[in-house]
Amino acid sequence: MSKIIPSLWFADKAEEAAKFYVSLLPDSRIDSVMTMPAESPAGPEGSVVIVDFTLAGQQFQAIKAGPLDPFNHAISFTIDCEDQAEVDRLWDALLDGGTPEQCGWIRDRYGVAWQIVPNTLIEMMKDPDRDRGRRVAQAMLKMVKLDVAGLKAAYDAEPVG
């Protein structure tokens, strides 16, 4: 059976990034680290490093092969968090050397974009009462790091009008 394995291209520090990511989530590990054994277009022997790793049960590959294109928001990884404590822990870890962005997004020190999302956000936004979903969405749009209590307050607020 075929699998899809996301590959992340790093100018440098692929192994460091993979080790950092696996330290954040359960069911994560470095599976293998391989250096290219011969000259390649990307550099001399050993300059290209391929790191196979598992992140929350999903296989990934990180490749250190020199500069190409920087990461952009066309690709991001969403972490579905159980509660505010998990949001806070992951946010703080990814923010170290990274940049916070609007609506629960963060760009980590390696340039990868993440969305740190409490699972209650999705549940509230799927509510059949569209006014509740709208209020939650409006509250989220004003946040940088998502705040479960603030989202819940918007969800529980009385409709205006």
mmCIF file of C-alpha atoms in Angstrom:
data_model
loop_
_atom_site.group_PDB
_atom_site.id
_atom_site.type_symbol
_atom_site.label_atom_id
_atom_site.label_comp_id
_atom_site.label_asym_id
_atom_site.label_seq_id
_atom_site.Cartn_x
_atom_site.Cartn_y
_atom_site.Cartn_z
ATOM 1 C CA MET A 1 0.000 0.000 0.000
ATOM 2 C CA SER A 2 1.290 3.461 -0.869
ATOM 3 C CA LYS A 3 1.910 6.049 1.847
ATOM 4 C CA ILE A 4 2.252 9.782 1.729
ATOM 5 C CA ILE A 5 5.225 10.977 3.757
ATOM 6 C CA PRO A 6 5.657 14.741 4.078
ATOM 7 C CA SER A 7 9.235 15.826 3.393
ATOM 8 C CA LEU A 8 10.561 19.060 4.824
ATOM 9 C CA TRP A 9 13.560 20.631 3.072
ATOM 10 C CA PHE A 10 15.910 22.536 5.357
ATOM 11 C CA ALA A 11 18.892 24.638 4.311
ATOM 12 C CA ASP A 12 20.542 23.404 7.521
ATOM 13 C CA LYS A 13 19.626 21.847 10.890
ATOM 14 C CA ALA A 14 17.220 19.165 9.613
ATOM 15 C CA GLU A 15 18.292 16.700 12.291
ATOM 16 C CA GLU A 16 18.080 19.354 15.015
ATOM 17 C CA ALA A 17 14.571 20.321 13.871
ATOM 18 C CA ALA A 18 13.387 16.693 13.765
ATOM 19 C CA LYS A 19 14.731 16.064 17.280
ATOM 20 C CA PHE A 20 12.944 19.179 18.516
ATOM 21 C CA TYR A 21 9.620 18.165 16.948
ATOM 22 C CA VAL A 22 9.704 14.610 18.338
ATOM 23 C CA SER A 23 10.362 16.033 21.820
ATOM 24 C CA LEU A 24 6.994 17.820 21.702
ATOM 25 C CA LEU A 25 4.440 15.086 21.010
ATOM 26 C CA PRO A 26 3.757 11.549 22.219
ATOM 27 C CA ASP A 27 4.219 8.639 19.767
ATOM 28 C CA SER A 28 7.160 10.482 18.178
ATOM 29 C CA ARG A 29 10.714 9.338 17.488
ATOM 30 C CA ILE A 30 13.716 9.615 15.194
ATOM 31 C CA ASP A 31 13.603 6.513 12.995
ATOM 32 C CA SER A 32 16.866 6.946 11.081
ATOM 33 C CA VAL A 33 19.500 9.462 10.061
ATOM 34 C CA MET A 34 21.337 8.943 6.813
ATOM 35 C CA THR A 35 23.986 10.987 5.048
ATOM 36 C CA MET A 36 24.440 10.754 1.327
ATOM 37 C CA PRO A 37 27.477 8.556 0.704
ATOM 38 C CA ALA A 38 28.751 10.278 -2.426
ATOM 39 C CA GLU A 39 29.022 13.666 -4.102
ATOM 40 C CA SER A 40 25.647 15.080 -5.013
ATOM 41 C CA PRO A 41 24.504 18.282 -6.706
ATOM 42 C CA ALA A 42 23.752 19.614 -3.222
ATOM 43 C CA GLY A 43 27.304 19.178 -1.964
ATOM 44 C CA PRO A 44 30.134 16.851 -1.010
ATOM 45 C CA GLU A 45 29.791 13.458 0.610
ATOM 46 C CA GLY A 46 27.949 13.679 3.915
ATOM 47 C CA SER A 47 26.569 17.162 3.278
ATOM 48 C CA VAL A 48 23.047 15.931 2.535
ATOM 49 C CA VAL A 49 21.327 14.483 5.579
ATOM 50 C CA ILE A 50 17.999 12.662 5.467
ATOM 51 C CA VAL A 51 16.165 12.181 8.755
ATOM 52 C CA ASP A 52 13.204 9.835 8.856
ATOM 53 C CA PHE A 53 11.054 10.535 11.890
ATOM 54 C CA THR A 54 7.630 9.834 13.284
ATOM 55 C CA LEU A 55 5.603 12.698 14.696
ATOM 56 C CA ALA A 56 2.443 11.742 16.608
ATOM 57 C CA GLY A 57 2.317 8.475 14.675
ATOM 58 C CA GLN A 58 2.760 10.121 11.237
ATOM 59 C CA GLN A 59 5.927 9.476 9.238
ATOM 60 C CA PHE A 60 7.925 12.511 8.093
ATOM 61 C CA GLN A 61 11.233 13.115 6.441
ATOM 62 C CA ALA A 62 13.553 16.070 6.993
ATOM 63 C CA ILE A 63 16.224 16.757 4.415
ATOM 64 C CA LYS A 64 19.237 19.012 4.962
ATOM 65 C CA ALA A 65 20.356 19.857 1.463
ATOM 66 C CA GLY A 66 21.160 23.554 1.332
ATOM 67 C CA PRO A 67 19.066 26.602 0.545
ATOM 68 C CA LEU A 68 16.180 26.343 -1.845
ATOM 69 C CA ASP A 69 12.845 27.988 -1.107
ATOM 70 C CA PRO A 70 11.903 29.074 2.411
ATOM 71 C CA PHE A 71 8.865 27.500 4.021
ATOM 72 C CA ASN A 72 5.668 29.436 3.403
ATOM 73 C CA HIS A 73 2.075 29.350 4.584
ATOM 74 C CA ALA A 74 1.013 27.219 1.643
ATOM 75 C CA ILE A 75 2.029 24.345 3.936
ATOM 76 C CA SER A 76 1.459 24.217 7.668
ATOM 77 C CA PHE A 77 0.934 21.564 10.286
ATOM 78 C CA THR A 78 -2.028 21.676 12.650
ATOM 79 C CA ILE A 79 -1.734 20.212 16.132
ATOM 80 C CA ASP A 80 -5.132 19.356 17.595
ATOM 81 C CA CYS A 81 -4.788 20.063 21.330
ATOM 82 C CA GLU A 82 -6.860 18.554 24.112
ATOM 83 C CA ASP A 83 -6.903 21.626 26.356
ATOM 84 C CA GLN A 84 -5.379 25.023 27.112
ATOM 85 C CA ALA A 85 -2.451 23.439 28.951
ATOM 86 C CA GLU A 86 -1.440 21.567 25.790
ATOM 87 C CA VAL A 87 -1.918 24.714 23.676
ATOM 88 C CA ASP A 88 0.312 26.640 26.096
ATOM 89 C CA ARG A 89 3.036 23.969 26.239
ATOM 90 C CA LEU A 90 3.309 23.576 22.466
ATOM 91 C CA TRP A 91 2.973 27.308 21.816
ATOM 92 C CA ASP A 92 5.762 28.130 24.242
ATOM 93 C CA ALA A 93 8.066 25.444 22.832
ATOM 94 C CA LEU A 94 7.518 26.453 19.201
ATOM 95 C CA LEU A 95 7.724 30.165 20.037
ATOM 96 C CA ASP A 96 11.284 29.742 21.385
ATOM 97 C CA GLY A 97 13.182 31.348 18.492
ATOM 98 C CA GLY A 98 9.976 31.500 16.447
ATOM 99 C CA THR A 99 7.415 34.139 15.549
ATOM 100 C CA PRO A 100 3.781 34.237 16.722
ATOM 101 C CA GLU A 101 1.152 34.941 14.109
ATOM 102 C CA GLN A 102 -2.578 35.552 14.043
ATOM 103 C CA CYS A 103 -5.265 32.939 14.823
ATOM 104 C CA GLY A 104 -3.107 30.322 16.531
ATOM 105 C CA TRP A 105 -0.377 30.222 13.875
ATOM 106 C CA ILE A 106 3.281 30.236 14.729
ATOM 107 C CA ARG A 107 6.393 30.039 12.587
ATOM 108 C CA ASP A 108 9.062 28.076 14.458
ATOM 109 C CA ARG A 109 12.809 28.770 14.547
ATOM 110 C CA TYR A 110 13.282 26.528 11.494
ATOM 111 C CA GLY A 111 10.711 28.421 9.418
ATOM 112 C CA VAL A 112 7.941 25.802 9.570
ATOM 113 C CA ALA A 113 4.376 27.091 10.051
ATOM 114 C CA TRP A 114 2.214 25.447 12.727
ATOM 115 C CA GLN A 115 -1.372 25.923 13.815
ATOM 116 C CA ILE A 116 -1.860 25.213 17.522
ATOM 117 C CA VAL A 117 -5.596 24.590 17.820
ATOM 118 C CA PRO A 118 -7.693 23.471 20.787
ATOM 119 C CA ASN A 119 -10.119 20.789 19.583
ATOM 120 C CA THR A 120 -12.957 22.688 21.261
ATOM 121 C CA LEU A 121 -12.550 25.425 18.623
ATOM 122 C CA ILE A 122 -13.540 23.064 15.825
ATOM 123 C CA GLU A 123 -16.416 21.643 17.860
ATOM 124 C CA MET A 124 -17.774 25.119 18.630
ATOM 125 C CA MET A 125 -17.427 26.334 15.042
ATOM 126 C CA LYS A 126 -19.334 23.266 13.772
ATOM 127 C CA ASP A 127 -22.303 24.040 16.029
ATOM 128 C CA PRO A 128 -25.547 24.052 13.985
ATOM 129 C CA ASP A 129 -26.308 27.446 15.572
ATOM 130 C CA ARG A 130 -24.413 29.539 13.004
ATOM 131 C CA ASP A 131 -24.534 32.620 15.249
ATOM 132 C CA ARG A 132 -22.487 30.770 17.865
ATOM 133 C CA GLY A 133 -19.972 29.664 15.233
ATOM 134 C CA ARG A 134 -19.731 33.233 13.928
ATOM 135 C CA ARG A 135 -19.055 34.629 17.414
ATOM 136 C CA VAL A 136 -16.327 32.025 17.996
ATOM 137 C CA ALA A 137 -14.744 32.785 14.607
ATOM 138 C CA GLN A 138 -14.777 36.520 15.362
ATOM 139 C CA ALA A 139 -13.123 35.918 18.740
ATOM 140 C CA MET A 140 -10.475 33.657 17.166
ATOM 141 C CA LEU A 141 -9.633 36.278 14.528
ATOM 142 C CA LYS A 142 -8.687 38.721 17.305
ATOM 143 C CA MET A 143 -6.328 36.244 19.001
ATOM 144 C CA VAL A 144 -2.701 35.366 18.400
ATOM 145 C CA LYS A 145 -2.357 32.326 20.706
ATOM 146 C CA LEU A 146 -5.782 30.734 20.950
ATOM 147 C CA ASP A 147 -7.436 31.004 24.348
ATOM 148 C CA VAL A 148 -9.990 28.311 25.176
ATOM 149 C CA ALA A 149 -11.721 30.436 27.855
ATOM 150 C CA GLY A 150 -12.097 33.373 25.451
ATOM 151 C CA LEU A 151 -13.447 31.134 22.699
ATOM 152 C CA LYS A 152 -15.887 29.514 25.124
ATOM 153 C CA ALA A 153 -17.048 32.952 26.362
ATOM 154 C CA ALA A 154 -17.809 33.980 22.771
ATOM 155 C CA TYR A 155 -19.612 30.678 22.202
ATOM 156 C CA ASP A 156 -21.763 31.099 25.343
ATOM 157 C CA ALA A 157 -22.483 34.813 24.823
ATOM 158 C CA GLU A 158 -26.047 35.881 24.313
ATOM 159 C CA PRO A 159 -26.850 36.869 20.723
ATOM 160 C CA VAL A 160 -26.910 40.606 20.085
ATOM 161 C CA GLY A 161 -30.139 42.071 18.763
#
